[in-house]
mmCIF file of C-alpha atoms in Angstrom:
data_model
loop_
_atom_site.group_PDB
_atom_site.id
_atom_site.type_symbol
_atom_site.label_atom_id
_atom_site.label_comp_id
_atom_site.label_asym_id
_atom_site.label_seq_id
_atom_site.Cartn_x
_atom_site.Cartn_y
_atom_site.Cartn_z
ATOM 1 C CA UNK A 123 -26.782 -35.380 -5.193
ATOM 2 C CA UNK A 124 -28.791 -32.188 -4.748
ATOM 3 C CA UNK A 125 -28.886 -32.716 -1.680
ATOM 4 C CA UNK A 126 -24.795 -33.532 -1.055
ATOM 5 C CA UNK A 127 -24.312 -30.512 -3.085
ATOM 6 C CA UNK A 128 -26.517 -27.895 -0.944
ATOM 7 C CA UNK A 129 -24.830 -29.352 2.196
ATOM 8 C CA UNK A 130 -21.382 -28.702 0.768
ATOM 9 C CA UNK A 131 -22.332 -25.258 -0.043
ATOM 10 C CA UNK A 132 -23.529 -24.472 3.683
ATOM 11 C CA UNK A 133 -20.234 -26.191 4.908
ATOM 12 C CA UNK A 134 -17.915 -24.236 2.067
ATOM 13 C CA UNK A 135 -19.826 -20.957 3.772
ATOM 14 C CA UNK A 136 -18.966 -22.162 7.161
ATOM 15 C CA UNK A 137 -15.432 -22.435 6.356
ATOM 16 C CA UNK A 138 -15.086 -19.692 4.867
ATOM 17 C CA UNK A 139 -16.721 -17.689 8.136
ATOM 18 C CA UNK A 140 -14.672 -19.758 10.295
ATOM 19 C CA UNK A 141 -11.366 -19.166 8.720
ATOM 20 C CA UNK A 142 -11.945 -15.216 8.055
ATOM 21 C CA UNK A 143 -13.718 -14.380 10.812
ATOM 22 C CA UNK A 144 -12.867 -16.424 14.015
ATOM 23 C CA UNK A 145 -9.784 -17.452 13.307
ATOM 24 C CA UNK A 146 -8.643 -14.373 10.969
ATOM 25 C CA UNK A 147 -6.850 -15.861 8.488
ATOM 26 C CA UNK A 148 -4.354 -14.439 6.251
ATOM 27 C CA UNK A 149 -4.061 -15.078 2.439
ATOM 28 C CA UNK A 150 -1.909 -17.985 2.847
ATOM 29 C CA UNK A 151 -3.916 -19.422 5.769
ATOM 30 C CA UNK A 152 -6.786 -19.231 4.045
ATOM 31 C CA UNK A 153 -5.227 -21.020 1.273
ATOM 32 C CA UNK A 154 -3.697 -23.777 3.488
ATOM 33 C CA UNK A 155 -7.169 -24.232 5.580
ATOM 34 C CA UNK A 156 -9.493 -24.343 2.684
ATOM 35 C CA UNK A 157 -7.255 -26.858 0.636
ATOM 36 C CA UNK A 158 -6.839 -29.071 3.823
ATOM 37 C CA UNK A 159 -10.970 -29.167 4.861
ATOM 38 C CA UNK A 160 -11.497 -29.668 0.629
ATOM 39 C CA UNK A 161 -9.173 -32.390 0.452
ATOM 40 C CA UNK A 162 -10.232 -34.108 4.035
ATOM 41 C CA UNK A 163 -13.448 -33.739 3.084
ATOM 42 C CA UNK A 164 -13.930 -35.258 -0.207
ATOM 43 C CA UNK A 165 -11.924 -38.306 1.125
ATOM 44 C CA UNK A 166 -14.541 -38.712 3.748
ATOM 45 C CA UNK A 167 -17.316 -38.507 1.000
ATOM 46 C CA UNK A 168 -16.223 -41.207 -0.614
ATOM 47 C CA UNK A 169 -15.837 -43.818 2.868
ATOM 48 C CA UNK A 170 -19.657 -42.241 3.536
ATOM 49 C CA UNK A 171 -21.368 -43.198 -0.149
ATOM 50 C CA UNK A 172 -19.270 -46.120 -0.842
ATOM 51 C CA UNK A 173 -22.033 -47.953 0.527
ATOM 52 C CA UNK A 174 -25.979 -48.128 1.171
ATOM 53 C CA UNK A 175 -25.437 -48.677 4.985
ATOM 54 C CA UNK A 176 -24.115 -46.174 7.576
ATOM 55 C CA UNK A 177 -20.381 -46.208 7.945
ATOM 56 C CA UNK A 178 -20.256 -46.979 11.254
ATOM 57 C CA UNK A 179 -22.161 -50.709 10.366
ATOM 58 C CA UNK A 180 -20.416 -50.929 7.217
ATOM 59 C CA UNK A 181 -16.193 -50.874 7.399
ATOM 60 C CA UNK A 182 -14.807 -49.932 4.128
ATOM 61 C CA UNK A 183 -12.460 -52.203 2.157
ATOM 62 C CA UNK A 184 -8.714 -52.286 3.902
ATOM 63 C CA UNK A 185 -7.512 -50.604 0.189
ATOM 64 C CA UNK A 186 -9.845 -48.003 0.391
ATOM 65 C CA UNK A 187 -9.255 -47.235 4.227
ATOM 66 C CA UNK A 188 -5.472 -47.541 3.512
ATOM 67 C CA UNK A 189 -5.800 -45.109 0.626
ATOM 68 C CA UNK A 190 -8.050 -42.742 2.591
ATOM 69 C CA UNK A 191 -5.971 -42.570 5.514
ATOM 70 C CA UNK A 192 -2.741 -41.752 3.219
ATOM 71 C CA UNK A 193 -4.589 -38.742 1.216
ATOM 72 C CA UNK A 194 -5.456 -37.396 4.569
ATOM 73 C CA UNK A 195 -2.023 -37.518 5.829
ATOM 74 C CA UNK A 196 -0.490 -36.398 3.044
ATOM 75 C CA UNK A 197 -3.100 -33.243 2.863
ATOM 76 C CA UNK A 198 -1.744 -32.273 6.342
ATOM 77 C CA UNK A 199 2.008 -32.549 5.782
ATOM 78 C CA UNK A 200 2.283 -30.885 3.162
ATOM 79 C CA UNK A 201 2.095 -26.991 4.689
ATOM 80 C CA UNK A 202 5.423 -28.347 6.402
ATOM 81 C CA UNK A 203 7.124 -29.454 2.909
ATOM 82 C CA UNK A 204 9.112 -27.727 0.257
ATOM 83 C CA UNK A 205 5.974 -27.875 -1.626
ATOM 84 C CA UNK A 206 4.239 -25.323 0.642
ATOM 85 C CA UNK A 207 5.814 -22.320 -0.683
ATOM 86 C CA UNK A 208 5.129 -23.240 -4.162
ATOM 87 C CA UNK A 209 1.598 -23.483 -3.627
ATOM 88 C CA UNK A 210 1.212 -20.469 -1.251
ATOM 89 C CA UNK A 211 0.622 -22.691 1.911
ATOM 90 C CA UNK A 212 2.097 -21.990 5.449
ATOM 91 C CA UNK A 213 1.571 -24.373 8.766
ATOM 92 C CA UNK A 214 -1.280 -23.550 10.548
ATOM 93 C CA UNK A 215 -1.644 -23.053 14.072
ATOM 94 C CA UNK A 216 -3.371 -25.727 16.118
ATOM 95 C CA UNK A 217 -6.821 -23.373 16.493
ATOM 96 C CA UNK A 218 -6.995 -23.861 12.965
ATOM 97 C CA UNK A 219 -6.802 -27.475 13.056
ATOM 98 C CA UNK A 220 -9.184 -27.648 15.780
ATOM 99 C CA UNK A 221 -12.221 -26.001 13.753
ATOM 100 C CA UNK A 222 -11.626 -27.422 10.790
ATOM 101 C CA UNK A 223 -11.580 -30.838 12.516
ATOM 102 C CA UNK A 224 -15.294 -29.451 13.981
ATOM 103 C CA UNK A 225 -16.425 -29.116 10.754
ATOM 104 C CA UNK A 226 -15.214 -31.921 8.873
ATOM 105 C CA UNK A 227 -16.438 -33.887 11.850
ATOM 106 C CA UNK A 228 -19.884 -32.314 11.275
ATOM 107 C CA UNK A 229 -19.893 -32.107 7.533
ATOM 108 C CA UNK A 230 -19.833 -36.096 7.931
ATOM 109 C CA UNK A 231 -22.152 -36.860 10.362
ATOM 110 C CA UNK A 232 -25.168 -34.629 8.511
ATOM 111 C CA UNK A 233 -23.600 -36.383 5.202
ATOM 112 C CA UNK A 234 -24.060 -39.594 6.956
ATOM 113 C CA UNK A 235 -27.718 -39.015 8.426
ATOM 114 C CA UNK A 236 -28.716 -37.487 4.823
ATOM 115 C CA UNK A 237 -27.285 -40.746 2.947
ATOM 116 C CA UNK A 238 -29.077 -42.761 5.533
ATOM 117 C CA UNK A 239 -32.384 -41.227 4.781
ATOM 118 C CA UNK A 240 -31.900 -41.108 1.254
ATOM 119 C CA UNK A 241 -31.861 -44.924 1.680
ATOM 120 C CA UNK A 242 -34.638 -45.459 3.722
ATOM 121 C CA UNK A 243 -37.325 -43.004 2.248
ATOM 122 C CA UNK A 244 -35.736 -43.021 -1.716
ATOM 123 C CA UNK A 245 -37.938 -40.819 -3.409
ATOM 124 C CA UNK A 246 -38.246 -38.785 -0.255
ATOM 125 C CA UNK A 247 -35.707 -37.404 2.254
ATOM 126 C CA UNK A 248 -35.824 -35.406 5.417
ATOM 127 C CA UNK A 249 -33.866 -32.404 5.203
ATOM 128 C CA UNK A 250 -33.500 -31.628 8.863
ATOM 129 C CA UNK A 251 -30.362 -30.982 10.420
ATOM 130 C CA UNK A 252 -29.902 -33.922 12.854
ATOM 131 C CA UNK A 253 -28.278 -31.474 15.621
ATOM 132 C CA UNK A 254 -31.467 -28.665 16.133
ATOM 133 C CA UNK A 255 -34.955 -27.865 15.695
ATOM 134 C CA UNK A 256 -34.659 -26.704 11.470
ATOM 135 C CA UNK A 257 -36.686 -29.234 9.874
ATOM 136 C CA UNK A 258 -37.905 -29.296 6.355
ATOM 137 C CA UNK A 259 -39.541 -32.189 6.275
ATOM 138 C CA UNK A 260 -40.175 -34.892 3.056
ATOM 139 C CA UNK A 261 -39.167 -32.656 0.059
ATOM 140 C CA UNK A 262 -39.780 -34.903 -2.946
ATOM 141 C CA UNK A 263 -36.986 -35.690 -5.073
ATOM 142 C CA UNK A 264 -36.106 -37.782 -7.913
ATOM 143 C CA UNK A 265 -33.195 -39.350 -7.400
ATOM 144 C CA UNK A 266 -31.059 -41.555 -9.993
ATOM 145 C CA UNK A 267 -29.437 -44.659 -8.121
#
């Protein structure tokens, strides 16, 4: 789980940078975007780590999938409800959704690739990012299953 924590840290900083530097979010937009990315990412992580196979080859159970979809829908709707004012949220412009969707999608892809690597190699993991030339190969880890 150390690897997942490090990956989450990288994507947390990426989300911070995107919200503040790219989208120039005010505090309510930042809070809303951060909430959405965090909840949707956590839901996605459950789908990735629920099996020892790729999420593409092993479909989640009907109830898990329905619960995950419901969580995502509620998360996306909260900024448009009266609850938003209590939480300090506000509706986001479409650019925010596009950027946050790209971050969540990239994070999901990386999680899936790392999880598959963990399962293949058990105690050795390929920490390379699977889209570029940054490679740290075979970092030995003691992983409890």
